Structures are given as structure tokens and as C-alpha cells.
mmCIF file of C-alpha atoms and ligand atoms in Angstrom:
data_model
loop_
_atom_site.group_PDB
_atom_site.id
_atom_site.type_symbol
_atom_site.label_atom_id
_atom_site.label_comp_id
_atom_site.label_asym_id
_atom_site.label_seq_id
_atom_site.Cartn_x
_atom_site.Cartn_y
_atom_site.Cartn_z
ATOM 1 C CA UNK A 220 104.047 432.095 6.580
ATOM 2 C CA UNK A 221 101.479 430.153 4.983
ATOM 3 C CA UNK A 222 97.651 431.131 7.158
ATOM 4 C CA UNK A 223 95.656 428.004 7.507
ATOM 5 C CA UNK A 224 91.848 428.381 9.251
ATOM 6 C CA UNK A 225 91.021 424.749 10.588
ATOM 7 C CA UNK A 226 87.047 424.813 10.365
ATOM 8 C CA UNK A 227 85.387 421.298 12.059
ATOM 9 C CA UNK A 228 83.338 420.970 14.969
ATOM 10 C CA UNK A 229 85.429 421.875 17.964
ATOM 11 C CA UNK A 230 86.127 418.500 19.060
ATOM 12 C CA UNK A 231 88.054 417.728 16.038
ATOM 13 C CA UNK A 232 90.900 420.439 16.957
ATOM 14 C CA UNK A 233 92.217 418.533 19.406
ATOM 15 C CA UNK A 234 91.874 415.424 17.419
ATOM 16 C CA UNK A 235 94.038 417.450 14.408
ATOM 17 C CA UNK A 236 96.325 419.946 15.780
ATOM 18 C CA UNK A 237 99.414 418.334 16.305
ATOM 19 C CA UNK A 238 98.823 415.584 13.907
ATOM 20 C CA UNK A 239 98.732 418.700 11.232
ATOM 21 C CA UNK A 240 101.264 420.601 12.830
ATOM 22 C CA UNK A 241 103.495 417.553 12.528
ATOM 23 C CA UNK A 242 102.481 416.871 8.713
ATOM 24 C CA UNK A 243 103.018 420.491 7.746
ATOM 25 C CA UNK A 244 106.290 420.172 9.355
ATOM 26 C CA UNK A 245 107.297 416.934 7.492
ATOM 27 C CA UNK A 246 106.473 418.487 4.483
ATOM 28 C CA UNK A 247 108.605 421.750 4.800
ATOM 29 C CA UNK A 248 105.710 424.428 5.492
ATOM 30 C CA UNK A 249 105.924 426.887 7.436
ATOM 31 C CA UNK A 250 102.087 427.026 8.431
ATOM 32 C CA UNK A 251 100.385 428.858 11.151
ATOM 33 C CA UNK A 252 97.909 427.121 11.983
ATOM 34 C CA UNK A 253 94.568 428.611 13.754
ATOM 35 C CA UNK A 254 90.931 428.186 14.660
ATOM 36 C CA UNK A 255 90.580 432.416 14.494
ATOM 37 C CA UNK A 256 92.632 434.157 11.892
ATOM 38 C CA UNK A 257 90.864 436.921 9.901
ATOM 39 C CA UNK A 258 89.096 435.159 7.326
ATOM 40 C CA UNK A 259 90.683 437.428 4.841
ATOM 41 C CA UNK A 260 94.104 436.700 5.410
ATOM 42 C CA UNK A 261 93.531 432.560 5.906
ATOM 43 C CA UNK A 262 95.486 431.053 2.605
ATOM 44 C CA UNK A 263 93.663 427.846 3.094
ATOM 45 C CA UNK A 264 90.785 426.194 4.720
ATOM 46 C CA UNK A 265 91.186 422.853 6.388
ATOM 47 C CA UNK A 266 87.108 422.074 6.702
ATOM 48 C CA UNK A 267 84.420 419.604 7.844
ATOM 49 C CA UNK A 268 80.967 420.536 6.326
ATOM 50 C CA UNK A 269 79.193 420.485 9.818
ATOM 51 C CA UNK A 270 81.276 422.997 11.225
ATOM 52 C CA UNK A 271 79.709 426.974 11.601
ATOM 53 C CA UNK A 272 81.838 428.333 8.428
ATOM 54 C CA UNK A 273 79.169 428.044 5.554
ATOM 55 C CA UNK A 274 79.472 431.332 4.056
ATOM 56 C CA UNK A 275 83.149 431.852 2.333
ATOM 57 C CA UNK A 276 82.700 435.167 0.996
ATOM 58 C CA UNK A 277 84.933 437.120 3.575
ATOM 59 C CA UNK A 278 87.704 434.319 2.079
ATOM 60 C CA UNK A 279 88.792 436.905 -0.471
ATOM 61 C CA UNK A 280 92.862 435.080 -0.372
ATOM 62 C CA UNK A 281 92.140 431.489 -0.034
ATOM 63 C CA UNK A 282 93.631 429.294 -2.128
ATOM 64 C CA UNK A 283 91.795 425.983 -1.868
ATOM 65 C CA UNK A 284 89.236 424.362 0.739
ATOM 66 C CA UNK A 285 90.425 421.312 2.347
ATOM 67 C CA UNK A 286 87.789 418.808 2.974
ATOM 68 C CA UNK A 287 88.112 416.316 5.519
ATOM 69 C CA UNK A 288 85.336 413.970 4.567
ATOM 70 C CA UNK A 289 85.031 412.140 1.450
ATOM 71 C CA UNK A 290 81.738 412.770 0.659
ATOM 72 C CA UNK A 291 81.215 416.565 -0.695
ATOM 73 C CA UNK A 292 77.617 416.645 -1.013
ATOM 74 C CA UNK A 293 76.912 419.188 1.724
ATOM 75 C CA UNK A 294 79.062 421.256 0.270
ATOM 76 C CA UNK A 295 78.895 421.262 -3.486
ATOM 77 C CA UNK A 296 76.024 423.770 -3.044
ATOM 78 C CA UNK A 297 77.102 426.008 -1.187
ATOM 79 C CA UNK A 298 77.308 429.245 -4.049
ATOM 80 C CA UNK A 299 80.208 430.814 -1.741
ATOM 81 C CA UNK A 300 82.611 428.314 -2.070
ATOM 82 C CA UNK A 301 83.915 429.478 -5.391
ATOM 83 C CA UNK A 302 87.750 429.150 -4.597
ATOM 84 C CA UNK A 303 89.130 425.114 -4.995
ATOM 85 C CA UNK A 304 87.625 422.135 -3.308
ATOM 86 C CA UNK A 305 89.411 419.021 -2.618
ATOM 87 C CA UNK A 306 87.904 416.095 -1.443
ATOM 88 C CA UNK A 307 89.230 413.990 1.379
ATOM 89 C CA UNK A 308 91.698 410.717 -0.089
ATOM 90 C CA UNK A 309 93.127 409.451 2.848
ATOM 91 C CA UNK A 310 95.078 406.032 3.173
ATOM 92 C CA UNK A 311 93.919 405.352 6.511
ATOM 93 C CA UNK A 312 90.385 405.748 5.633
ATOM 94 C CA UNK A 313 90.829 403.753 2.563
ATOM 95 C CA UNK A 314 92.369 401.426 4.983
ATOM 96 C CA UNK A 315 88.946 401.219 6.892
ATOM 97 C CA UNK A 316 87.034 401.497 4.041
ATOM 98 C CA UNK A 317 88.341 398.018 3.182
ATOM 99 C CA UNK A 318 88.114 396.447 6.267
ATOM 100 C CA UNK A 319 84.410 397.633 6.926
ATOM 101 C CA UNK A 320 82.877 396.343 3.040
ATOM 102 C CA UNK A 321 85.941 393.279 3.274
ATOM 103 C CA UNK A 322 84.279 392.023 6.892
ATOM 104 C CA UNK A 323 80.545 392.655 5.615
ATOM 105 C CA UNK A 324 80.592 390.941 2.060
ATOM 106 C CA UNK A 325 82.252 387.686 4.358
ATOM 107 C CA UNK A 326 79.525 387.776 6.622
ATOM 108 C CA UNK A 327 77.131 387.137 3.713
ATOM 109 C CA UNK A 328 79.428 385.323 1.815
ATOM 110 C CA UNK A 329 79.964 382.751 4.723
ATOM 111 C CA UNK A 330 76.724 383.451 6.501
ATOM 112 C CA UNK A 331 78.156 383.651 9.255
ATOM 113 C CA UNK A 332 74.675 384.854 11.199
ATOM 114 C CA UNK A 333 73.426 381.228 10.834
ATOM 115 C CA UNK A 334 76.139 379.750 12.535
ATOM 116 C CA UNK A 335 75.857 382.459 15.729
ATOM 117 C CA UNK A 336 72.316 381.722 15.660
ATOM 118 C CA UNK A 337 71.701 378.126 15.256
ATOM 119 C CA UNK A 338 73.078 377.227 18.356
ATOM 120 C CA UNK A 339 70.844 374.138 19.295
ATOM 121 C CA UNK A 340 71.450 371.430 16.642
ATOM 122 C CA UNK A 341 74.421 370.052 13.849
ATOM 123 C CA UNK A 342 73.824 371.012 10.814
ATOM 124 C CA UNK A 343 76.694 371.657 8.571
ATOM 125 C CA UNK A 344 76.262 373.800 5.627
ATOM 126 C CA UNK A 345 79.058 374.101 3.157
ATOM 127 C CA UNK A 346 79.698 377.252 1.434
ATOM 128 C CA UNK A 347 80.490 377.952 -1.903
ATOM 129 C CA UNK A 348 84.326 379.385 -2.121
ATOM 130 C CA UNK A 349 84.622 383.107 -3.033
ATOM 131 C CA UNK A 350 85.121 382.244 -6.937
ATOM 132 C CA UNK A 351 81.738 381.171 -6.753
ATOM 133 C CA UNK A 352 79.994 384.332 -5.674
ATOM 134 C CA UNK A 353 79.756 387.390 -7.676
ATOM 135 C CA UNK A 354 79.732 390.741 -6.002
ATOM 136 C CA UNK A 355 79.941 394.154 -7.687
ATOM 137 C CA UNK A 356 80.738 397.489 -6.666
ATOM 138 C CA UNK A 357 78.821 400.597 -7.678
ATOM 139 C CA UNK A 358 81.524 403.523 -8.352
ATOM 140 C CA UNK A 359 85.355 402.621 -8.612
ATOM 141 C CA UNK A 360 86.573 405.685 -7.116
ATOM 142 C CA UNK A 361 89.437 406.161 -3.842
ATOM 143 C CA UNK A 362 87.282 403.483 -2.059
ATOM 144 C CA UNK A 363 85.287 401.123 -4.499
ATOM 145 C CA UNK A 364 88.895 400.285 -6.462
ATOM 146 C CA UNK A 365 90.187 399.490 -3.733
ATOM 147 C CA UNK A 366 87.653 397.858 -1.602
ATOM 148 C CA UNK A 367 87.250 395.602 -5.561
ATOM 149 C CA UNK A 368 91.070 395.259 -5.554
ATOM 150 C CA UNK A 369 90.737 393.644 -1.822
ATOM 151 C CA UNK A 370 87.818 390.784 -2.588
ATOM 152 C CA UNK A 371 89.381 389.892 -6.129
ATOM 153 C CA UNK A 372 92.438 389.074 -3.661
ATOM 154 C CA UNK A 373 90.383 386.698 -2.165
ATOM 155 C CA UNK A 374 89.010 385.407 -5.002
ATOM 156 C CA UNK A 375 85.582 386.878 -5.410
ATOM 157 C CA UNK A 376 84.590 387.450 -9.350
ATOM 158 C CA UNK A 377 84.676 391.108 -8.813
ATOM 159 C CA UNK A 378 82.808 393.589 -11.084
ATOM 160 C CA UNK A 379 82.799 397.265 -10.591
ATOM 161 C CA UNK A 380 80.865 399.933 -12.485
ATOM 162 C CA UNK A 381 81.895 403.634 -12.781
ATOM 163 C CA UNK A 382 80.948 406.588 -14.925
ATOM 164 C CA UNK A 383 83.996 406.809 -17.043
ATOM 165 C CA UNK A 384 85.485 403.652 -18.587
ATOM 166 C CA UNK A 385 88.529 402.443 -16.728
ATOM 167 C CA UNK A 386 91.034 399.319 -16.528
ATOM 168 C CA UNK A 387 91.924 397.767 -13.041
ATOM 169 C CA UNK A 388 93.803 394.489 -13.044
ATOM 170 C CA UNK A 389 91.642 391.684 -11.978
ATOM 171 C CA UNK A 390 88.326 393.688 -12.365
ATOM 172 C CA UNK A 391 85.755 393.340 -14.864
ATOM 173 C CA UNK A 392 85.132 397.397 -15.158
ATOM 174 C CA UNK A 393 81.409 398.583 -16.639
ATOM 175 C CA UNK A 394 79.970 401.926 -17.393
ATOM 176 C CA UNK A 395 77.430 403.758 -18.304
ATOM 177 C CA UNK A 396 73.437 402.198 -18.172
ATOM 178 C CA UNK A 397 73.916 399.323 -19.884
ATOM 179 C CA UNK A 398 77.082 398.408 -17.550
ATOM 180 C CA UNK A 399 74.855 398.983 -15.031
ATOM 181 C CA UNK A 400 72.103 396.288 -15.792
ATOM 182 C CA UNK A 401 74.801 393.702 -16.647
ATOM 183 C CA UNK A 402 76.553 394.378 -13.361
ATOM 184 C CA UNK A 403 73.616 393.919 -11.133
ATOM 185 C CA UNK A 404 72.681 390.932 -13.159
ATOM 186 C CA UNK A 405 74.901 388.907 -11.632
ATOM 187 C CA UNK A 406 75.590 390.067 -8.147
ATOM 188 C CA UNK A 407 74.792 388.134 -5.158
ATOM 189 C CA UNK A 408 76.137 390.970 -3.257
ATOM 190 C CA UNK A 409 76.395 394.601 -4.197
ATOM 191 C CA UNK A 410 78.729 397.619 -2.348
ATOM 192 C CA UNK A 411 77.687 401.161 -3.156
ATOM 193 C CA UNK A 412 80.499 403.368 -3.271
ATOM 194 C CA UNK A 413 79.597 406.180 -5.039
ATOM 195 C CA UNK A 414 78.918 409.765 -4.338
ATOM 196 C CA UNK A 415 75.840 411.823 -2.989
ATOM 197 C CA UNK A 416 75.041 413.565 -6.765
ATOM 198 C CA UNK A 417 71.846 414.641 -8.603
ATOM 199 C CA UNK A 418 72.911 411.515 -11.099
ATOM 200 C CA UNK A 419 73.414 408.923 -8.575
ATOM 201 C CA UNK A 420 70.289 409.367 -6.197
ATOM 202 C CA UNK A 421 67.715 406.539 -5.888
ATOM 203 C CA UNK A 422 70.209 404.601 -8.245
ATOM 204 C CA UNK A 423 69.073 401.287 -6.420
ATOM 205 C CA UNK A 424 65.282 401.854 -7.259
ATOM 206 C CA UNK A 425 62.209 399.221 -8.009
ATOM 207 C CA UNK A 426 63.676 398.819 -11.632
ATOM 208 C CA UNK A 427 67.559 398.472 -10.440
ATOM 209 C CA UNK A 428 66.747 396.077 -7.893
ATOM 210 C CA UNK A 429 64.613 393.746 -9.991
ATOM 211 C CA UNK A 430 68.114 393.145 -12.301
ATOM 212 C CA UNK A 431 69.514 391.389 -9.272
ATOM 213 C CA UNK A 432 69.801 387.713 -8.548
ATOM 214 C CA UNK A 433 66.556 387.056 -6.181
ATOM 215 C CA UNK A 434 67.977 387.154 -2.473
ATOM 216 C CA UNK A 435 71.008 389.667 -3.681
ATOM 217 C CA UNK A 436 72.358 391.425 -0.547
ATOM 218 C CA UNK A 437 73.197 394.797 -0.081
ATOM 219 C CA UNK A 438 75.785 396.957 1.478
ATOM 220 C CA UNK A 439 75.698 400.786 1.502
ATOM 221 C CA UNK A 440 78.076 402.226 3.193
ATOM 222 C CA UNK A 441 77.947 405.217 0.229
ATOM 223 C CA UNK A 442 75.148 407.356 0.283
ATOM 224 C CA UNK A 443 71.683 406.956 2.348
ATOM 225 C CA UNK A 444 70.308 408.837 -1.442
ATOM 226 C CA UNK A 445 72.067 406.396 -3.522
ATOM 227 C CA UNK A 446 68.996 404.088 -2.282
ATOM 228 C CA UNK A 447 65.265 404.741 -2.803
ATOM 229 C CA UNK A 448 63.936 402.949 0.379
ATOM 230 C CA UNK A 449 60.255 402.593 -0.462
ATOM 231 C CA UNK A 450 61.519 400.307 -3.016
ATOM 232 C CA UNK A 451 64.615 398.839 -1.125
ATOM 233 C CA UNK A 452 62.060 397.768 2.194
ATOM 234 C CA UNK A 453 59.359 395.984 -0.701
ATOM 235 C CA UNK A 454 62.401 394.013 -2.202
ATOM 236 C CA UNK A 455 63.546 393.138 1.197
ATOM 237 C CA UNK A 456 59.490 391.780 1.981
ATOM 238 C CA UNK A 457 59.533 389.961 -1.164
ATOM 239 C CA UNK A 458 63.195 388.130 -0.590
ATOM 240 C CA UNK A 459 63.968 389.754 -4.115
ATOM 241 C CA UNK A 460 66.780 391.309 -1.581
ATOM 242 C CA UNK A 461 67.694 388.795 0.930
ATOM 243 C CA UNK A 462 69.618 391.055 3.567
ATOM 244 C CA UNK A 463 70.792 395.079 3.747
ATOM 245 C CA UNK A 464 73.682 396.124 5.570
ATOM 246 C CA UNK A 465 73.074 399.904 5.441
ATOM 247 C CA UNK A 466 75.323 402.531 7.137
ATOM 248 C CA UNK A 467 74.588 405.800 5.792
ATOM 249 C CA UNK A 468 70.865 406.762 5.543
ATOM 250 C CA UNK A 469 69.133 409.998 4.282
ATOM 251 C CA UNK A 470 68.606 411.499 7.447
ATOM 252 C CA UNK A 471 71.376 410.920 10.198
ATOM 253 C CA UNK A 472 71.168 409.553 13.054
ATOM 254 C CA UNK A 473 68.442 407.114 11.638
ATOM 255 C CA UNK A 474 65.335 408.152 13.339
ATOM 256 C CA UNK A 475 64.029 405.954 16.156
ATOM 257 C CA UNK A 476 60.754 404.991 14.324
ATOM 258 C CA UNK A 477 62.455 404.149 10.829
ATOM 259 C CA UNK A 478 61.342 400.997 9.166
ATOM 260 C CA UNK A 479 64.968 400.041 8.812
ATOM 261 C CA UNK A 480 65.464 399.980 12.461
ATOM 262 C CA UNK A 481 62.787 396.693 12.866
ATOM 263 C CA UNK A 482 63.132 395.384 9.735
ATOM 264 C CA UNK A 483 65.010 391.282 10.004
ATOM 265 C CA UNK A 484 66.620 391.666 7.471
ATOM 266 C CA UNK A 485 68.393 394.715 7.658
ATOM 267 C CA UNK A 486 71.438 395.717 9.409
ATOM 268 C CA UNK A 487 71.990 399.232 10.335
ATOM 269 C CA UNK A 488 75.230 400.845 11.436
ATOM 270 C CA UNK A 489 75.749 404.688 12.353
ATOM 271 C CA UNK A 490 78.037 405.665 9.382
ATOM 272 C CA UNK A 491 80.794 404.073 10.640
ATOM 273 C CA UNK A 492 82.213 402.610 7.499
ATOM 274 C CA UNK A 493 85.577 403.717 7.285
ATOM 275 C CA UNK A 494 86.808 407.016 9.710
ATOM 276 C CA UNK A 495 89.154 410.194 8.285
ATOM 277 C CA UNK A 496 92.288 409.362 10.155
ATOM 278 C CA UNK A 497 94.313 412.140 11.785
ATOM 279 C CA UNK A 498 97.604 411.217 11.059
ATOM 280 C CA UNK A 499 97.206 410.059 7.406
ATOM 281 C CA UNK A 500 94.541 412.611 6.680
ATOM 282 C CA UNK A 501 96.819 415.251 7.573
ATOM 283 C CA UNK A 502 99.616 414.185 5.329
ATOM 284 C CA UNK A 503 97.085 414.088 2.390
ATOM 285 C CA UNK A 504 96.160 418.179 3.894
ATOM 286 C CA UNK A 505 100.273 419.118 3.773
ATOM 287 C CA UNK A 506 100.728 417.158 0.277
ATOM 288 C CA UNK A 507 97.772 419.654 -0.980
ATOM 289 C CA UNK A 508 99.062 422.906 0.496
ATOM 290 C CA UNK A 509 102.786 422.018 -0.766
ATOM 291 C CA UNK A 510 101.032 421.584 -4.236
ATOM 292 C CA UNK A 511 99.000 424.672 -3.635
ATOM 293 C CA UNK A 512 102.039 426.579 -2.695
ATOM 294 C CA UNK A 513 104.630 425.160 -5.846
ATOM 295 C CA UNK A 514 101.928 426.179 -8.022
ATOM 296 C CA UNK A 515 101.103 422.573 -8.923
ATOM 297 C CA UNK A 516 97.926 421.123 -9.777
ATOM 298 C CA UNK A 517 95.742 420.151 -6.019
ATOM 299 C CA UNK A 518 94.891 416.430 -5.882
ATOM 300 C CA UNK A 519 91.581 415.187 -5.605
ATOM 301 C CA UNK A 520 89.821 418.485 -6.858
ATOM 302 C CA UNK A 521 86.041 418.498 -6.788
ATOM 303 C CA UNK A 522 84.081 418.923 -10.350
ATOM 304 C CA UNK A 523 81.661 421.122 -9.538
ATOM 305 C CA UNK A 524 79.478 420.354 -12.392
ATOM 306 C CA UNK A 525 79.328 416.238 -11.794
ATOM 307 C CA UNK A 526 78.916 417.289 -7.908
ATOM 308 C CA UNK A 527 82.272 414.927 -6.850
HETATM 309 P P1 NDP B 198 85.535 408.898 -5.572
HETATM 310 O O1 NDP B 198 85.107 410.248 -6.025
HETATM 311 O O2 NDP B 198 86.985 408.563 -5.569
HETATM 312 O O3 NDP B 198 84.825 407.783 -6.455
HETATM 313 C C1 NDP B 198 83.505 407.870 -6.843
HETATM 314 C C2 NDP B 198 83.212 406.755 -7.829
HETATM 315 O O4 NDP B 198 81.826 406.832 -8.185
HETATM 316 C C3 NDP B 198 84.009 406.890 -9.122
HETATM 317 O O5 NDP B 198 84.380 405.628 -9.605
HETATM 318 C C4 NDP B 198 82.999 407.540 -10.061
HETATM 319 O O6 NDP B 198 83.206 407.265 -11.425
HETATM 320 C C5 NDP B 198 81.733 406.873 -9.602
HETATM 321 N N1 NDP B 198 80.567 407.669 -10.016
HETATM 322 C C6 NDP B 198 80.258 408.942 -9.704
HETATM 323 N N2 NDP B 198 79.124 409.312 -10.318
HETATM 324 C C7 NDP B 198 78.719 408.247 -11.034
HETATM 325 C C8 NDP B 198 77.632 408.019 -11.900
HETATM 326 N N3 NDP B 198 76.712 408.956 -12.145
HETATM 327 N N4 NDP B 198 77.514 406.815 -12.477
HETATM 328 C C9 NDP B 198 78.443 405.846 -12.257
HETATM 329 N N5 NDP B 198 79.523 405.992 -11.433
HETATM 330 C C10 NDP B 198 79.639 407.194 -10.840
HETATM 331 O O7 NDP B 198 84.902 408.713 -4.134
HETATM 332 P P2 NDP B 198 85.439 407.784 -2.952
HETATM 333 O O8 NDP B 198 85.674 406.434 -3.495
HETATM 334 O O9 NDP B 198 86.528 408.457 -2.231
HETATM 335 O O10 NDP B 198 84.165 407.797 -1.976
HETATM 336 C C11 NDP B 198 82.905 407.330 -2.402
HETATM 337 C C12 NDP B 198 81.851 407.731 -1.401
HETATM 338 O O11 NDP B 198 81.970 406.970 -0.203
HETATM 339 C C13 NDP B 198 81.932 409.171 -0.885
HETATM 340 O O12 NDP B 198 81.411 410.079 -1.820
HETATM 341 C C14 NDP B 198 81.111 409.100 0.366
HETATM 342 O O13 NDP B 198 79.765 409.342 0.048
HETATM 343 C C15 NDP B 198 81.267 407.653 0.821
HETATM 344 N N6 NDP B 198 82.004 407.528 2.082
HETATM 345 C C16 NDP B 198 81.393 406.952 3.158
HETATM 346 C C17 NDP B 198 82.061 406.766 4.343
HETATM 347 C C18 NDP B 198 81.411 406.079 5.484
HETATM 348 O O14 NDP B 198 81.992 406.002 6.574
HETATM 349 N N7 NDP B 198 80.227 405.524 5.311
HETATM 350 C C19 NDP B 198 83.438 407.219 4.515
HETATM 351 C C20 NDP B 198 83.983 407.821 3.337
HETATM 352 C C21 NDP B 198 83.297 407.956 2.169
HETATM 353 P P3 NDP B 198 84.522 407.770 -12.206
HETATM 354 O O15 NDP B 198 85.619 406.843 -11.680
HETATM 355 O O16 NDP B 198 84.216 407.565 -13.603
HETATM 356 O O17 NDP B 198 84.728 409.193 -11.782
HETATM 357 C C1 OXD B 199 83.130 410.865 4.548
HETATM 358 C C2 OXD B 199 82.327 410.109 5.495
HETATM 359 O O1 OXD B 199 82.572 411.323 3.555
HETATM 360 O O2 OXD B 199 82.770 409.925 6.640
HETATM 361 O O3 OXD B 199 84.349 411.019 4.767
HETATM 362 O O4 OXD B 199 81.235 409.641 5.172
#
């Protein structure tokens, strides 16, 4: 019998138990499953970082944490954790992922706002077609390759930046800071979809946001970090940045007196981008554990060092 501790806040159990009881199943594990087993007989830990299980030291057998959020950076800390972490690739996330950034960049793309709002007169406006507006995505990871993958299909001129080189059909793929500057040089609408990490914070700043085509828009539904704000609200005042769709924020939920919250030209949502999905999510969980238990490598393992 293979012990697994699910550790989320309560709510989620109900959300997850049968969907993982019916994954573990599918995949041939005999797993009991449990919110209470004695830490030092749980073989894995299926885990959401707000949940009351921070310290992991009593976790003397577990095999690997199981996160069930993409983004690790509540957790990469955490001097405990010293058994595997894997980071949460889930299709149906993805799924949403693509939907969310997919629906946004069209709203700019098409400006679709005008047409709700001017309501009193006719006034056509002709937009260019996708092939004539460049967007790029920051990081080119589960999400940002796919979310790229999506608006190339629709004909955007898609560029996507990463840390490590990489090929994706369709893509015009930069790295490193050079990469950087040419891929903001061009955008008339940028996605960030990259991690929470010491290398990636305030990666938007005063200098970043200058490179950009004046009245660039924005979309972050990565990282609240990823953007230094100071500088993001004065590019927004100057029209250097025309409009900000912006889902995650540094401090969550966005307090009530935040600049973002008044600002015209800035959209805020409350980090709804793309959901973990139960059913899917818990496949991705079994997949992990059947590795774990066959002795085969885990998927989507966290580098400590790079902090994703
Ligand atoms: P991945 O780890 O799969 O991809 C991360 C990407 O960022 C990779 O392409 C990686 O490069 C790139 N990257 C990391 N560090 C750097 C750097 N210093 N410079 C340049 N590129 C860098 O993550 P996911 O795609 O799964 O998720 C991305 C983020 O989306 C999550 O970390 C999370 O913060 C956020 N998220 C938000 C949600 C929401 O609802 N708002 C939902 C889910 C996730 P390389 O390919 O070379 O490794
Ligand atoms: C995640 C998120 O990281 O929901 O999964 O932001």
C-alpha cells in the first residue's frame, strides 16, 4: 500500500478525493489515500502551498511532494522540503491557460472595448489581421509554448523568449538579455509566463518597458513580481503602455486602495488565469507516483537552484 497525505486547504478534499482515488485506480496503485496519516509513514505528499503543512521534517519516508499549483515560489524556500518537488503540469490547466491569454490578446488585438463602448455613433474601424501584430511571450515553459503555439495558429507573428535556447515550430524562440530587448522591440502585446524567481522579478522595469512599441499592452497572468509597478503605472500615464491586463499581483487579493484598482487603463482579474483541474490534475499526481514507485525519473521536478 502506497501512503499518500493530501495537504490543501480543506475545501480542496472534497474537490480531489474521488477524482484521485479514481486516477490512482486507473493507473494500477494501490494508494491509501488520507488527510491524517502519521507523517512518518506518508510515501508522498499531494500539496497546495497555503495549506497548514510547512514544516516537512517529521516526513522522514516521503518520496516526492506533489504540488498542485504551477507556480512553486512559496515553496522553493521552505529549508524542510528537502525530499523531491514536482511542479503542477496539468492539461486542463494548460487548457485554461490558453483560453484566458487566447481571449485577452483578441480583446486588444480587435479592440473589442471600443466597440462595447462607443455605442452612440458609426464609426467603423478596421483592424489589422493577426499577421500584422506582433506579440511575444516571456518564458516558453508548460504554459507560454503553448499559449505561443495557440496565437501562431491564428496567425499572430509569435515570439517567445526563455532562458535556455529552444526550437518550437512556428515560433521565433530568444534567450538570454539580448533576446530579451529584441523581443520586446517589437511587441504590441506581451504575455508573461514565467516563474516567481530571484532572476525574473521586476523583469518588466523602467528600462524593459521603454524597448516596447509606444502603446504596447500587457498581460500578466505570471507573476505579480515579474512586474515592477512603480514603473509599470508611469508607462501606463505616459501611453508608453497603452493598456494592462494584470491577474496576479504581489500581494493577493489586490488591496482595495491599490493604484491598479482606479487606474483606466488597467484591467485587473483575481488570479483567475487558468485553474488546476481535478480530474486532469490528478492523472498528472498518479503518472508521478507510478514513476515514483517503478523507480523512474518524476516529471516536472523543481530545480531548486533556478527556483522552478
Ligand atoms: P514552466 O516552468 O513550464 O516554464 C517557465 C518558463 O519560464 C520556461 O520557458 C523558462 O525557461 C522560463 N524562464 C524561467 N526563468 C527564466 C529566466 N530567468 N529568464 C528567461 N526565461 C525564464 O512554467 P509554466 O509554464 O507551467 O508556468 C509559468 C508560470 O505561470 C507559473 O510559474 C506560475 O507563476 C504562472 N501560473 C499562473 C496561473 C494563473 O492562474 N494566473 C496558473 C498557473 C500558472 P526554460 O524553458 O529555459 O526553462
Ligand atoms: C498556479 C496558479 O501556480 O494557480 O497553479 O497560479
Amino acid at each position: 500500500m502506497i501512503n499518500v497525505q493530501f495537504a490543501a486547504l480543506p475545501a480542496r478534499w472534497e474537490t480531489y478525493r474521488e477524482p484521485l482515488k479514481a486516477a490512482f485506480n486507473k493507473a494500477g496503485l494501490k494508494v491509501d489515500l488520507r488527510l491524517d496519516h502519521a507523517p512518518d509513514q506518508v510515501d508522498y505528499v499531494v500539496y497546495a502551498p497555503n495549506s497548514d503543512l510547512q514544516d516537512f521534517t517529521p516526513y522522514t519516508r516521503c518520496k516526492a511532494v506533489l504540488n498542485l499549483w504551477a507556480g512553486v515560489e512559496k515553496i522553493t524556500g521552505n529549508q524542510t522540503l528537502t525530499m523531491p518537488l514536482c511542479r503542477m503540469v496539468d492539461p486542463g490547466l494548460t487548457a485554461g491557460m490558453v483560453e484566458w491569454v487566447t481571449g485577452h490578446v483578441l480583446r486588444y488585438h480587435l479592440d473589442i472595448d471600443r466597440s462595447i463602448t462607443v455605442q452612440d455613433r458609426w464609426e467603423p474601424i478596421v483592424p489589422p489581421l493577426a499577421f500584422e501584430r506582433p506579440v511575444t511571450l516571456l518564458g516558453l515553459g508548460a504554459l507560454g509554448s503553448a499559449c505561443a503555439q495557440s496565437l501562431a495558429r491564428i496567425g499572430f507573428p509569435v515570439t517567445g523568449w526563455s532562458r535556455s535556447p529552444k526550437s518550437i515550430d512556428g515560433i521565433t524562440c530568444l534567450h538570454g538579455d539580448e533576446g530579451l530587448k529584441q523581443a520586446l522591440s517589437t511587441a504590441e502585446i506581451v504575455v508573461l509566463l514565467l516563474p516567481d524567481t530571484p532572476a525574473t522579478t521586476n523583469i518588466l522595469n523602467a528600462e524593459t518597458l521603454s524597448l516596447l512599441p509606444k502603446g504596447a499592452r500587457i498581460i500578466n497572468p505570471g507573476r505579480g513580481p515579474l512586474i515592477d509597478d512603480a514603473a509599470l503605472l508611469a508607462a501606463l500615464d505616459t501611453g508608453q503602455v497603452g493598456h494592462a491586463t494584470l491577474d496576479v499581483f504581489r500581494v493577493e487579493p489586490l488591496p482595495a486602495d491599490d493604484p491598479y484598482w482606479a487606474h483606466p487603463n488597467v484591467t485587473v482579474t483575481p488570479h483567475i488565469a487558468a485553474e488546476t483541474r481535478a480530474s486532469t490534475a490528478s492523472e498528472a499526481i498518479a503518472e508521478n507516483i507510478r514513476r515514483g514507485e517503478a523507480g523512474e525519473a518524476f516529471l516536472n521536478l523543481v530545480n531548486r537552484d533556478l527556483g522552478y
